[in-house]
PDB file of C-alpha atoms in Angstrom:
ATOM      1  CA  UNK A 160     -19.268  25.819  -8.978  1.00 43.00           C
ATOM      2  CA  UNK A 161     -17.891  25.274 -12.261  1.00 45.00           C
ATOM      3  CA  UNK A 162     -14.780  22.537 -11.744  1.00 47.00           C
ATOM      4  CA  UNK A 163     -11.136  23.672 -13.272  1.00 48.00           C
ATOM      5  CA  UNK A 164      -9.994  21.595 -16.543  1.00 51.00           C
ATOM      6  CA  UNK A 165      -6.136  21.862 -17.484  1.00 52.00           C
ATOM      7  CA  UNK A 166      -7.546  22.928 -21.424  1.00 59.00           C
ATOM      8  CA  UNK A 167     -10.033  23.734 -22.991  1.00 69.00           C
ATOM      9  CA  UNK A 168     -12.454  22.118 -23.696  1.00 75.00           C
ATOM     10  CA  UNK A 169     -12.268  22.419 -28.139  1.00 77.00           C
ATOM     11  CA  UNK A 170     -14.595  23.684 -30.459  1.00 80.00           C
ATOM     12  CA  UNK A 171     -16.198  22.905 -33.219  1.00 83.00           C
ATOM     13  CA  UNK A 172     -13.027  22.769 -35.464  1.00 82.00           C
ATOM     14  CA  UNK A 173     -10.924  21.235 -32.870  1.00 82.00           C
ATOM     15  CA  UNK A 174     -13.205  18.864 -33.421  1.00 83.00           C
ATOM     16  CA  UNK A 175     -12.726  17.905 -36.443  1.00 87.00           C
ATOM     17  CA  UNK A 176      -8.790  19.086 -36.578  1.00 87.00           C
ATOM     18  CA  UNK A 177      -8.829  15.861 -33.782  1.00 87.00           C
ATOM     19  CA  UNK A 178     -11.171  13.956 -36.313  1.00 88.00           C
ATOM     20  CA  UNK A 179      -8.244  14.515 -39.501  1.00 91.00           C
ATOM     21  CA  UNK A 180      -6.310  13.435 -36.939  1.00 90.00           C
ATOM     22  CA  UNK A 181      -7.048  10.458 -35.688  1.00 91.00           C
ATOM     23  CA  UNK A 182      -7.522   9.589 -39.352  1.00 92.00           C
ATOM     24  CA  UNK A 183      -5.122  10.288 -40.839  1.00 92.00           C
ATOM     25  CA  UNK A 184      -2.694   7.875 -38.044  1.00 92.00           C
ATOM     26  CA  UNK A 185      -5.404   5.496 -38.368  1.00 92.00           C
ATOM     27  CA  UNK A 186      -4.785   4.925 -41.936  1.00 92.00           C
ATOM     28  CA  UNK A 187      -0.839   4.619 -41.490  1.00 94.00           C
ATOM     29  CA  UNK A 188      -0.378   2.794 -38.942  1.00 93.00           C
ATOM     30  CA  UNK A 189      -2.755   0.484 -41.340  1.00 93.00           C
ATOM     31  CA  UNK A 190      -0.320   0.877 -43.891  1.00 93.00           C
ATOM     32  CA  UNK A 191       2.604   0.174 -41.922  1.00 93.00           C
ATOM     33  CA  UNK A 192       1.224  -2.955 -40.365  1.00 90.00           C
ATOM     34  CA  UNK A 193       0.191  -3.702 -44.389  1.00 91.00           C
ATOM     35  CA  UNK A 194       3.741  -3.293 -45.762  1.00 91.00           C
ATOM     36  CA  UNK A 195       5.520  -5.462 -42.413  1.00 87.00           C
ATOM     37  CA  UNK A 196       2.758  -8.041 -43.189  1.00 86.00           C
ATOM     38  CA  UNK A 197       2.956  -7.948 -47.231  1.00 89.00           C
ATOM     39  CA  UNK A 198       7.138  -8.662 -46.660  1.00 87.00           C
ATOM     40  CA  UNK A 199       6.369 -11.383 -43.459  1.00 82.00           C
ATOM     41  CA  UNK A 200       4.442 -13.117 -46.245  1.00 81.00           C
ATOM     42  CA  UNK A 201       6.943 -12.283 -48.912  1.00 81.00           C
ATOM     43  CA  UNK A 202       9.173 -13.907 -46.420  1.00 80.00           C
ATOM     44  CA  UNK A 203       7.716 -17.084 -45.441  1.00 81.00           C
ATOM     45  CA  UNK A 204       7.560 -15.819 -42.526  1.00 82.00           C
ATOM     46  CA  UNK A 205       3.653 -16.098 -42.718  1.00 83.00           C
ATOM     47  CA  UNK A 206       3.083 -19.842 -43.890  1.00 84.00           C
ATOM     48  CA  UNK A 207       0.586 -21.997 -41.746  1.00 85.00           C
ATOM     49  CA  UNK A 208       3.422 -24.823 -41.417  1.00 83.00           C
ATOM     50  CA  UNK A 209       5.683 -22.584 -40.041  1.00 85.00           C
ATOM     51  CA  UNK A 210       2.628 -21.706 -37.374  1.00 88.00           C
ATOM     52  CA  UNK A 211       1.811 -25.226 -36.716  1.00 87.00           C
ATOM     53  CA  UNK A 212       5.067 -26.148 -35.426  1.00 86.00           C
ATOM     54  CA  UNK A 213       3.782 -23.724 -31.755  1.00 88.00           C
ATOM     55  CA  UNK A 214       0.897 -26.502 -31.473  1.00 88.00           C
ATOM     56  CA  UNK A 215       2.783 -29.705 -32.096  1.00 85.00           C
ATOM     57  CA  UNK A 216       3.738 -31.775 -28.294  1.00 87.00           C
ATOM     58  CA  UNK A 217       5.399 -34.258 -31.174  1.00 84.00           C
ATOM     59  CA  UNK A 218       7.958 -31.483 -30.962  1.00 82.00           C
ATOM     60  CA  UNK A 219       7.244 -30.848 -27.797  1.00 86.00           C
ATOM     61  CA  UNK A 220       6.754 -27.041 -28.058  1.00 89.00           C
ATOM     62  CA  UNK A 221       3.732 -27.004 -26.200  1.00 89.00           C
ATOM     63  CA  UNK A 222       5.028 -28.555 -22.573  1.00 91.00           C
ATOM     64  CA  UNK A 223       8.048 -26.752 -23.150  1.00 90.00           C
ATOM     65  CA  UNK A 224       6.422 -23.245 -23.077  1.00 91.00           C
ATOM     66  CA  UNK A 225       4.029 -24.372 -20.752  1.00 90.00           C
ATOM     67  CA  UNK A 226       6.868 -25.207 -18.878  1.00 91.00           C
ATOM     68  CA  UNK A 227       9.314 -22.149 -18.619  1.00 90.00           C
ATOM     69  CA  UNK A 228       5.678 -20.088 -18.523  1.00 91.00           C
ATOM     70  CA  UNK A 229       4.751 -22.185 -15.073  1.00 93.00           C
ATOM     71  CA  UNK A 230       8.248 -20.627 -13.683  1.00 92.00           C
ATOM     72  CA  UNK A 231       8.116 -17.421 -15.058  1.00 91.00           C
ATOM     73  CA  UNK A 232       4.420 -16.937 -12.366  1.00 91.00           C
ATOM     74  CA  UNK A 233       6.181 -18.617  -9.714  1.00 93.00           C
ATOM     75  CA  UNK A 234       9.374 -16.175 -10.035  1.00 93.00           C
ATOM     76  CA  UNK A 235       6.694 -13.061 -11.005  1.00 92.00           C
ATOM     77  CA  UNK A 236       4.324 -14.710  -7.666  1.00 93.00           C
ATOM     78  CA  UNK A 237       7.349 -14.566  -4.964  1.00 95.00           C
ATOM     79  CA  UNK A 238       8.364 -11.478  -6.229  1.00 94.00           C
ATOM     80  CA  UNK A 239       5.460  -9.656  -6.175  1.00 92.00           C
ATOM     81  CA  UNK A 240       4.203 -10.774  -2.600  1.00 93.00           C
ATOM     82  CA  UNK A 241       7.493 -10.826  -1.490  1.00 95.00           C
ATOM     83  CA  UNK A 242       8.214  -6.457  -3.398  1.00 94.00           C
ATOM     84  CA  UNK A 243       4.806  -5.297  -2.036  1.00 92.00           C
ATOM     85  CA  UNK A 244       5.341  -6.613   1.694  1.00 93.00           C
ATOM     86  CA  UNK A 245       8.891  -5.266   2.001  1.00 94.00           C
ATOM     87  CA  UNK A 246       7.618  -1.511   0.202  1.00 92.00           C
ATOM     88  CA  UNK A 247       4.779  -1.342   2.560  1.00 90.00           C
ATOM     89  CA  UNK A 248       7.038  -1.487   5.718  1.00 91.00           C
ATOM     90  CA  UNK A 249      10.252   0.884   4.399  1.00 93.00           C
ATOM     91  CA  UNK A 250       7.694   3.545   3.347  1.00 90.00           C
ATOM     92  CA  UNK A 251       5.632   3.296   6.535  1.00 88.00           C
ATOM     93  CA  UNK A 252      10.281   3.589   8.358  1.00 89.00           C
ATOM     94  CA  UNK A 253      10.070   6.813   5.512  1.00 89.00           C
ATOM     95  CA  UNK A 254       7.573   8.719   7.278  1.00 85.00           C
ATOM     96  CA  UNK A 255       8.470   7.261  10.287  1.00 83.00           C
ATOM     97  CA  UNK A 256       9.006  10.546  12.620  1.00 83.00           C
ATOM     98  CA  UNK A 257      12.415   9.375  14.640  1.00 84.00           C
ATOM     99  CA  UNK A 258      15.679   9.729  12.321  1.00 89.00           C
ATOM    100  CA  UNK A 259      17.313   6.877  13.629  1.00 90.00           C
ATOM    101  CA  UNK A 260      14.156   5.237  11.376  1.00 88.00           C
ATOM    102  CA  UNK A 261      13.733   7.303   8.505  1.00 89.00           C
ATOM    103  CA  UNK A 262      16.661   8.172   7.863  1.00 92.00           C
ATOM    104  CA  UNK A 263      18.068   4.359   7.020  1.00 93.00           C
ATOM    105  CA  UNK A 264      15.421   3.241   5.462  1.00 93.00           C
ATOM    106  CA  UNK A 265      15.700   6.324   3.196  1.00 92.00           C
ATOM    107  CA  UNK A 266      18.828   5.107   2.099  1.00 94.00           C
ATOM    108  CA  UNK A 267      17.843   2.760   0.907  1.00 94.00           C
ATOM    109  CA  UNK A 268      14.811   3.083  -0.712  1.00 93.00           C
ATOM    110  CA  UNK A 269      16.839   5.761  -2.970  1.00 93.00           C
ATOM    111  CA  UNK A 270      19.937   3.454  -3.414  1.00 94.00           C
ATOM    112  CA  UNK A 271      18.325   0.383  -4.788  1.00 93.00           C
ATOM    113  CA  UNK A 272      16.086   2.358  -6.837  1.00 91.00           C
ATOM    114  CA  UNK A 273      19.226   4.096  -8.578  1.00 91.00           C
ATOM    115  CA  UNK A 274      20.777   0.966  -9.602  1.00 90.00           C
ATOM    116  CA  UNK A 275      19.590  -0.377 -12.682  1.00 91.00           C
ATOM    117  CA  UNK A 276      17.771  -4.557 -11.945  1.00 92.00           C
ATOM    118  CA  UNK A 277      20.899  -6.032 -13.775  1.00 91.00           C
ATOM    119  CA  UNK A 278      22.897  -5.142 -11.526  1.00 92.00           C
ATOM    120  CA  UNK A 279      21.724  -5.879  -8.687  1.00 93.00           C
ATOM    121  CA  UNK A 280      20.192  -9.182 -10.316  1.00 93.00           C
ATOM    122  CA  UNK A 281      24.120  -9.448 -11.416  1.00 92.00           C
ATOM    123  CA  UNK A 282      25.965  -8.754  -7.942  1.00 92.00           C
ATOM    124  CA  UNK A 283      23.451 -11.517  -6.121  1.00 93.00           C
ATOM    125  CA  UNK A 284      24.597 -14.094  -7.974  1.00 92.00           C
ATOM    126  CA  UNK A 285      28.206 -13.484  -9.415  1.00 91.00           C
ATOM    127  CA  UNK A 286      29.156 -11.121  -6.256  1.00 91.00           C
ATOM    128  CA  UNK A 287      27.226 -13.063  -3.503  1.00 90.00           C
ATOM    129  CA  UNK A 288      29.688 -16.164  -3.989  1.00 88.00           C
ATOM    130  CA  UNK A 289      32.886 -14.518  -3.195  1.00 87.00           C
ATOM    131  CA  UNK A 290      31.607 -13.342  -0.297  1.00 88.00           C
ATOM    132  CA  UNK A 291      31.078 -17.558   0.944  1.00 86.00           C
ATOM    133  CA  UNK A 292      26.694 -16.466   0.206  1.00 88.00           C
ATOM    134  CA  UNK A 293      25.725 -19.200  -3.141  1.00 89.00           C
ATOM    135  CA  UNK A 294      22.356 -17.942  -4.467  1.00 89.00           C
ATOM    136  CA  UNK A 295      21.448 -20.615  -7.219  1.00 91.00           C
ATOM    137  CA  UNK A 296      19.537 -18.495 -10.073  1.00 90.00           C
ATOM    138  CA  UNK A 297      15.940 -18.800  -9.311  1.00 92.00           C
ATOM    139  CA  UNK A 298      16.987 -17.676  -6.053  1.00 93.00           C
ATOM    140  CA  UNK A 299      18.716 -14.157  -7.761  1.00 93.00           C
ATOM    141  CA  UNK A 300      16.470 -13.017  -9.999  1.00 93.00           C
ATOM    142  CA  UNK A 301      13.671 -13.269  -7.483  1.00 94.00           C
ATOM    143  CA  UNK A 302      15.799 -11.068  -4.556  1.00 94.00           C
ATOM    144  CA  UNK A 303      17.425  -9.148  -7.787  1.00 94.00           C
ATOM    145  CA  UNK A 304      13.455  -8.109  -8.566  1.00 95.00           C
ATOM    146  CA  UNK A 305      12.257  -7.915  -4.341  1.00 95.00           C
ATOM    147  CA  UNK A 306      14.690  -5.077  -4.034  1.00 94.00           C
ATOM    148  CA  UNK A 307      14.156  -3.196  -6.805  1.00 94.00           C
ATOM    149  CA  UNK A 308      11.104  -3.679  -6.800  1.00 94.00           C
ATOM    150  CA  UNK A 309       9.985  -2.973  -2.986  1.00 94.00           C
ATOM    151  CA  UNK A 310      12.019   0.394  -3.166  1.00 93.00           C
ATOM    152  CA  UNK A 311       9.497   1.431  -5.988  1.00 93.00           C
ATOM    153  CA  UNK A 312       6.694   0.018  -4.484  1.00 92.00           C
ATOM    154  CA  UNK A 313       7.577   1.953  -1.268  1.00 92.00           C
ATOM    155  CA  UNK A 314       8.063   5.212  -3.193  1.00 91.00           C
ATOM    156  CA  UNK A 315       4.245   4.830  -4.200  1.00 90.00           C
ATOM    157  CA  UNK A 316       2.478   3.535  -1.013  1.00 88.00           C
ATOM    158  CA  UNK A 317       3.652   6.273   0.951  1.00 88.00           C
ATOM    159  CA  UNK A 318       2.280   9.204  -2.346  1.00 86.00           C
ATOM    160  CA  UNK A 319      -0.775   7.632  -1.668  1.00 84.00           C
ATOM    161  CA  UNK A 320      -0.472   7.419   2.416  1.00 83.00           C
ATOM    162  CA  UNK A 321       0.372  11.558   1.816  1.00 83.00           C
ATOM    163  CA  UNK A 322      -2.649  11.427  -0.624  1.00 81.00           C
ATOM    164  CA  UNK A 323      -5.269  10.881   2.209  1.00 81.00           C
ATOM    165  CA  UNK A 324      -6.405  14.400   3.362  1.00 80.00           C
ATOM    166  CA  UNK A 325      -4.614  15.216   6.553  1.00 78.00           C
ATOM    167  CA  UNK A 326      -8.036  15.651   8.744  1.00 78.00           C
ATOM    168  CA  UNK A 327      -7.812  11.918   7.994  1.00 77.00           C
ATOM    169  CA  UNK A 328      -5.721  11.171  10.567  1.00 74.00           C
ATOM    170  CA  UNK A 329      -5.948  14.745  12.652  1.00 76.00           C
ATOM    171  CA  UNK A 330      -9.701  13.089  13.277  1.00 83.00           C
ATOM    172  CA  UNK A 331      -8.628   9.635  13.868  1.00 79.00           C
ATOM    173  CA  UNK A 332      -6.264  10.451  16.169  1.00 78.00           C
ATOM    174  CA  UNK A 333      -8.999  12.864  18.436  1.00 81.00           C
ATOM    175  CA  UNK A 334     -10.886   9.727  18.907  1.00 79.00           C
ATOM    176  CA  UNK A 335      -7.978   8.461  20.926  1.00 79.00           C
ATOM    177  CA  UNK A 336      -6.414   5.975  18.266  1.00 81.00           C
ATOM    178  CA  UNK A 337      -2.725   5.074  18.211  1.00 81.00           C
ATOM    179  CA  UNK A 338      -0.641   5.314  15.193  1.00 76.00           C
ATOM    180  CA  UNK A 339      -0.700   2.280  13.843  1.00 77.00           C
ATOM    181  CA  UNK A 340      -4.378   2.654  14.235  1.00 79.00           C
ATOM    182  CA  UNK A 341      -4.495   5.657  12.343  1.00 79.00           C
ATOM    183  CA  UNK A 342      -2.171   4.145   9.778  1.00 80.00           C
ATOM    184  CA  UNK A 343      -3.701   0.225   9.484  1.00 77.00           C
ATOM    185  CA  UNK A 344      -7.330   1.670  10.224  1.00 79.00           C
ATOM    186  CA  UNK A 345      -7.745   5.010   8.116  1.00 80.00           C
ATOM    187  CA  UNK A 346      -5.491   5.121   5.793  1.00 81.00           C
ATOM    188  CA  UNK A 347      -4.010   2.719   4.085  1.00 79.00           C
ATOM    189  CA  UNK A 348      -7.116   1.300   3.273  1.00 80.00           C
ATOM    190  CA  UNK A 349      -7.971   4.408   1.090  1.00 80.00           C
ATOM    191  CA  UNK A 350      -4.292   5.025  -0.169  1.00 80.00           C
ATOM    192  CA  UNK A 351      -4.930   1.419  -1.900  1.00 79.00           C
ATOM    193  CA  UNK A 352      -7.863   2.138  -3.654  1.00 78.00           C
ATOM    194  CA  UNK A 353      -5.857   4.939  -4.924  1.00 78.00           C
ATOM    195  CA  UNK A 354      -2.834   3.870  -5.950  1.00 81.00           C
ATOM    196  CA  UNK A 355      -3.874   0.175  -7.008  1.00 79.00           C
ATOM    197  CA  UNK A 356      -3.903   1.063 -10.312  1.00 78.00           C
ATOM    198  CA  UNK A 357       0.186   2.681 -10.169  1.00 83.00           C
ATOM    199  CA  UNK A 358       0.331  -1.045  -8.259  1.00 84.00           C
ATOM    200  CA  UNK A 359      -0.844  -3.060 -10.897  1.00 82.00           C
ATOM    201  CA  UNK A 360       1.978  -1.439 -12.988  1.00 82.00           C
ATOM    202  CA  UNK A 361       4.487  -1.702 -11.470  1.00 87.00           C
ATOM    203  CA  UNK A 362       3.301  -5.365 -10.745  1.00 85.00           C
ATOM    204  CA  UNK A 363       2.781  -6.117 -14.702  1.00 85.00           C
ATOM    205  CA  UNK A 364       6.738  -4.698 -15.547  1.00 88.00           C
ATOM    206  CA  UNK A 365       8.020  -6.502 -12.629  1.00 90.00           C
ATOM    207  CA  UNK A 366       6.905 -10.213 -14.661  1.00 88.00           C
ATOM    208  CA  UNK A 367       8.063  -8.279 -17.717  1.00 87.00           C
ATOM    209  CA  UNK A 368      10.922  -8.438 -15.306  1.00 90.00           C
ATOM    210  CA  UNK A 369      11.376 -11.370 -14.959  1.00 90.00           C
ATOM    211  CA  UNK A 370      13.006 -11.698 -19.033  1.00 87.00           C
ATOM    212  CA  UNK A 371      15.936 -10.891 -17.523  1.00 89.00           C
ATOM    213  CA  UNK A 372      16.773 -14.364 -15.948  1.00 88.00           C
ATOM    214  CA  UNK A 373      17.668 -14.749 -19.432  1.00 84.00           C
ATOM    215  CA  UNK A 374      21.349 -13.355 -18.432  1.00 86.00           C
ATOM    216  CA  UNK A 375      22.219 -16.131 -15.334  1.00 88.00           C
ATOM    217  CA  UNK A 376      20.656 -19.083 -17.100  1.00 83.00           C
ATOM    218  CA  UNK A 377      17.332 -19.207 -15.897  1.00 86.00           C
ATOM    219  CA  UNK A 378      15.028 -21.219 -18.496  1.00 85.00           C
ATOM    220  CA  UNK A 379      11.715 -18.360 -17.701  1.00 86.00           C
ATOM    221  CA  UNK A 380       9.643 -17.758 -21.201  1.00 88.00           C
ATOM    222  CA  UNK A 381      12.421 -15.747 -23.482  1.00 86.00           C
ATOM    223  CA  UNK A 382      15.367 -17.667 -22.331  1.00 87.00           C
ATOM    224  CA  UNK A 383      13.089 -21.270 -23.052  1.00 89.00           C
ATOM    225  CA  UNK A 384      12.154 -19.644 -26.561  1.00 89.00           C
ATOM    226  CA  UNK A 385      15.897 -19.004 -27.007  1.00 89.00           C
ATOM    227  CA  UNK A 386      16.929 -22.622 -26.315  1.00 89.00           C
ATOM    228  CA  UNK A 387      14.362 -24.387 -28.190  1.00 89.00           C
ATOM    229  CA  UNK A 388      15.388 -21.571 -31.566  1.00 89.00           C
ATOM    230  CA  UNK A 389      18.712 -22.772 -31.082  1.00 89.00           C
ATOM    231  CA  UNK A 390      17.348 -26.471 -31.440  1.00 87.00           C
ATOM    232  CA  UNK A 391      15.266 -26.174 -34.198  1.00 86.00           C
ATOM    233  CA  UNK A 392      17.957 -24.048 -35.918  1.00 85.00           C
ATOM    234  CA  UNK A 393      20.456 -26.619 -35.315  1.00 84.00           C
ATOM    235  CA  UNK A 394      17.970 -29.585 -36.564  1.00 82.00           C
ATOM    236  CA  UNK A 395      15.869 -27.782 -39.708  1.00 78.00           C
ATOM    237  CA  UNK A 396      17.964 -24.638 -40.699  1.00 77.00           C
ATOM    238  CA  UNK A 397      16.365 -20.730 -39.645  1.00 80.00           C
ATOM    239  CA  UNK A 398      13.036 -21.269 -40.612  1.00 84.00           C
ATOM    240  CA  UNK A 399      11.311 -21.213 -36.760  1.00 85.00           C
ATOM    241  CA  UNK A 400      12.664 -18.097 -35.459  1.00 87.00           C
ATOM    242  CA  UNK A 401      10.004 -15.444 -35.568  1.00 88.00           C
ATOM    243  CA  UNK A 402       7.196 -17.643 -34.917  1.00 89.00           C
ATOM    244  CA  UNK A 403       9.060 -18.734 -31.424  1.00 90.00           C
ATOM    245  CA  UNK A 404       9.446 -15.642 -30.396  1.00 90.00           C
ATOM    246  CA  UNK A 405       6.654 -14.368 -31.651  1.00 91.00           C
ATOM    247  CA  UNK A 406       5.146 -17.461 -29.365  1.00 91.00           C
ATOM    248  CA  UNK A 407       6.697 -16.198 -26.757  1.00 90.00           C
ATOM    249  CA  UNK A 408       5.694 -12.423 -26.869  1.00 90.00           C
ATOM    250  CA  UNK A 409       1.766 -13.570 -27.645  1.00 92.00           C
ATOM    251  CA  UNK A 410       2.106 -15.434 -23.992  1.00 91.00           C
ATOM    252  CA  UNK A 411       3.733 -12.971 -22.253  1.00 88.00           C
ATOM    253  CA  UNK A 412       0.979 -10.013 -23.744  1.00 89.00           C
ATOM    254  CA  UNK A 413      -1.351 -12.691 -22.592  1.00 90.00           C
ATOM    255  CA  UNK A 414      -1.087 -12.584 -18.127  1.00 88.00           C
ATOM    256  CA  UNK A 415      -0.110  -9.088 -18.313  1.00 83.00           C
ATOM    257  CA  UNK A 416      -3.740  -8.336 -19.897  1.00 85.00           C
ATOM    258  CA  UNK A 417      -5.075 -11.135 -17.386  1.00 86.00           C
ATOM    259  CA  UNK A 418      -3.537  -8.918 -14.968  1.00 81.00           C
ATOM    260  CA  UNK A 419      -4.770  -5.650 -16.159  1.00 78.00           C
ATOM    261  CA  UNK A 420      -8.034  -6.660 -16.152  1.00 83.00           C
ATOM    262  CA  UNK A 421      -8.142  -8.795 -12.316  1.00 79.00           C
ATOM    263  CA  UNK A 422      -6.746  -4.913 -11.800  1.00 73.00           C
ATOM    264  CA  UNK A 423      -9.586  -4.044 -13.219  1.00 76.00           C
ATOM    265  CA  UNK A 424     -11.597  -5.297 -11.479  1.00 80.00           C
ATOM    266  CA  UNK A 425     -10.145  -5.101  -8.587  1.00 73.00           C
ATOM    267  CA  UNK A 426     -11.173  -1.649  -8.219  1.00 70.00           C
ATOM    268  CA  UNK A 427     -13.865  -1.403  -9.803  1.00 75.00           C
ATOM    269  CA  UNK A 428     -15.103  -3.433  -6.315  1.00 73.00           C
ATOM    270  CA  UNK A 429     -13.496  -1.301  -4.139  1.00 67.00           C
ATOM    271  CA  UNK A 430     -15.009   1.944  -5.978  1.00 68.00           C
ATOM    272  CA  UNK A 431     -18.103   0.266  -5.164  1.00 68.00           C
ATOM    273  CA  UNK A 432     -17.479  -1.103  -1.326  1.00 62.00           C
ATOM    274  CA  UNK A 433     -16.152   2.902  -0.855  1.00 59.00           C
ATOM    275  CA  UNK A 434     -19.497   4.316  -2.707  1.00 60.00           C
ATOM    276  CA  UNK A 435     -21.807   1.756  -0.585  1.00 55.00           C
ATOM    277  CA  UNK A 436     -19.603   2.510   2.597  1.00 53.00           C
ATOM    278  CA  UNK A 437     -20.266   6.431   1.792  1.00 54.00           C
ATOM    279  CA  UNK A 438     -23.836   6.121   1.125  1.00 52.00           C
ATOM    280  CA  UNK A 439     -25.076   4.084   3.919  1.00 47.00           C
ATOM    281  CA  UNK A 440     -27.323   6.084   6.251  1.00 46.00           C
ATOM    282  CA  UNK A 441     -25.873   7.601   9.459  1.00 45.00           C
ATOM    283  CA  UNK A 442     -27.317   5.395  12.767  1.00 44.00           C
ATOM    284  CA  UNK A 443     -30.129   7.904  13.933  1.00 37.00           C
ATOM    285  CA  UNK A 444     -29.156   9.151  16.871  1.00 40.00           C
ATOM    286  CA  UNK A 445     -31.868  10.649  19.253  1.00 39.00           C
ATOM    287  CA  UNK A 446     -30.343  13.751  22.501  1.00 40.00           C
ATOM    288  CA  UNK A 447     -31.843  14.784  24.815  1.00 38.00           C
ATOM    289  CA  UNK A 448     -29.779  17.949  24.884  1.00 38.00           C
ATOM    290  CA  UNK A 449     -30.490  18.383  21.184  1.00 44.00           C
ATOM    291  CA  UNK A 450     -33.912  17.828  21.506  1.00 39.00           C
ATOM    292  CA  UNK A 451     -35.226  18.721  24.835  1.00 41.00           C
ATOM    293  CA  UNK A 452     -37.287  15.701  24.761  1.00 40.00           C
ATOM    294  CA  UNK A 453     -36.826  12.241  25.779  1.00 41.00           C
ATOM    295  CA  UNK A 454     -36.037   9.516  22.819  1.00 40.00           C
ATOM    296  CA  UNK A 455     -39.292   8.044  22.234  1.00 42.00           C
ATOM    297  CA  UNK A 456     -41.194  11.435  22.817  1.00 36.00           C
TER     298      UNK A 456
END
C-alpha cells in the first residue's frame, strides 16, 4: 500500500532547480553577511579591544550579565512550571463533559490568549495597585508570563489529547477504568509524547518573553544590557553599545539552543521507550478453551 504524500517527488529537473536555488540563496546570504561585516569593520565595531569588555572582570560586565542571567532563568523556571501545571488543568477542564466547568474554563483560555502579554504585565503591575493589590516587578512579570502561557499551553495540551485515537479511550473504559484513570494513564502519556516539540517551542518563547520585564524595571538580561550601555556611554561615549547588546543576544541564543537540545534528548528517549514497550513480547497465555488441552500438555 503506497503512502500518501502532500507533494510529488521531485524529478531530475526539479532537483537541479532546487540545487541552483539553494546555491544562489547561500551566495546571497554570504554576500549580505560580508557587507554587514565590512560595514562593522569600517565603523571599528570589530576591534578586539571593544569586545574585550565583555570578558573583563574589572569592568564588572561578566558579573552583571551573570546575575541578570540567573534572574532571567529564575523567572523563566517559575513561569514555566506554573503555566504548565495550570495549562494542563485548563485543558482537562475544557474537555470536561460538564458545561458549568467547560464554559468558564473556555472563557478564561480565550480571554488570556486574546490579550497581548505586555498588556497583562502592565495590568498586574500598574492597575492592580489601584484595587489594593500591589505586586513586585518580579511577581508581575512571572504572573503575566504564567497567565498568558497557561492559555497557550492549555490549547496545546487539548490538541494533543484529542489527537489520541478514540479507540484508546473506548478500550480503557471497556476495561473498567474511571475517567481520571483514562486521562492520566492512557491519554496524557501518549499526548505528551506527541506534543513535546510544540511544548518546548512554547517554553523557548516564554524564556525570550522574559525580556519584557525591561518595561517594568526587572533587571533581566535586556534591562541589564541597557543599564551597562548607559553606564559606559556616560563614561567613555558610545563605543560599547553594539558589543553589550550582542553579548546579551548571544546569551539568549545559547540558552535557547541548550533548551532545544534538552527537548530533543527527552523526545528521543520517550520515543525509544515507547518503541521498546511496544516491541515487548506479550505474556504467554495458553487457554484450555482454545487448545482443548490443559496447560503444559
